[in-house]
């Protein structure tokens, strides 16, 4: 393999990590609060607001039902508005983030709903405000589930990032398609696949490690 | 201390969970509410700190009506009302110390002051050595002790116990009840508890209300309830700790009408006061009755001897009448259960 190719691979790896890291951080930043709102505005919950809950759930379900490759193209105007261009790695981050937000929102909502209602009741009984119940009770208790879910989301984002090649986003998936598929260079295809497998394994291991760290009750 | 005035709770689906609840708990007392599952106990105790908002009626804590308060005022009052639960409701992600300190960390108290408050409570509940353990590493009794320490962290005046011992074995139940009694004495804490176990009421409650189908059917001191239960639901509960019925084979021998060869079977209720007297000796030696004890069930409840004795009284009718009046004049309650034939 030529030095040039190795450089290409390293660049592609960096692009993948850059896209996935940035989009998953942004998506968590937006999706997690949405998940908290989704859970706490449920009926009989601490911030019960059935109307807001229904509206939000509808938007999130709507976003989730759009296939990623279509989302990628459909939100080009938004992408242009946000990053000034619709092609390149930065441009790919917008659809990746948009695609991950509803996932993360649902994952957080789900993890929170696993927390025993009795704990919320105990919090209310000791005079905690809704915000304190979220910060001191719900989030710490749901943390293992949230970290677990985030790991799954980040790994799916690696898969999605391959499609980002369609908008010139670069990354490993893009490299594999251009060289491996379009130019029949099998060895490059195989190398990218190997790198992706290692990357996913490492991420999963890291995710499991953090999950274990935060689930002290399973000692 | 706690006053419930004509509390009713009706759910949107039309179920009347509570109706006409009037209750008054005095400062420093341990008050029990007993009833079967589904009687509305949980709803009732949740009305006291408004975890459950009553449909009508007033909840007065030290004279203040909670139902009229704003959310922030209500939170301030709730800080002064500790609560423990059947399922403990501890944070799995927090250590014993962090769990007990939780109510204080919500109040922005300095760390050192929290430490100075929580450590004596862990000492009191016997958890010092386990302060860095997590709930998953504790037994049920230890978990409830953590919950008690947590409930006391804000130095409350009232403690609400929601079936606090129902998930525990009898031995652990006894130790938790002893702890509750200790903190009741030590801090002058008013305790309102709900339970379905007469044993719990018998052990620590001074007064008790019997709840059935969302209504209070009887209110009495524990002694009164056990010796003279009036409502059917109360009788049923009391019979769970005092065996008042004869075993089957003796019951078959009982006749409802006396014959020339039969003698009466008496059920004698001990109410505490007369229990120090040598009643039986007097019956036998002074009045010349032959007493055959068929069954006796005497218990010490709140320092008084209470219970039932079922005896066969063998004597002629004059002596029987004298015996009967001797017992009643000593404050015992005697009831003729039936007659047994002496000729076997």
XYZ file of C-alpha atoms in Angstrom, chain B residues 33 46 90 122 139 142 145 151 153 173 190 216 224-225 247 267 272-273 286 295 303 317 325 335 338:
25
model
C -54.029 3.151 60.544
C -50.264 10.239 50.872
C -33.316 4.407 47.986
C -26.117 6.640 60.775
C -30.396 -6.466 53.522
C -30.598 -2.258 56.570
C -32.650 1.874 58.300
C -36.224 10.661 56.669
C -32.016 14.172 58.101
C -39.819 -6.035 61.557
C -44.983 12.168 65.851
C -62.702 4.851 59.093
C -59.537 -0.852 73.497
C -59.338 -2.083 69.958
C -60.102 -25.712 67.937
C -64.670 -16.860 77.250
C -55.235 -5.111 81.516
C -56.442 -3.688 84.818
C -62.580 -19.181 97.497
C -57.322 -22.330 75.685
C -47.272 -2.806 79.191
C -75.420 -23.174 89.315
C -70.298 -11.983 89.145
C -69.262 -14.601 77.765
C -71.636 -22.924 74.996
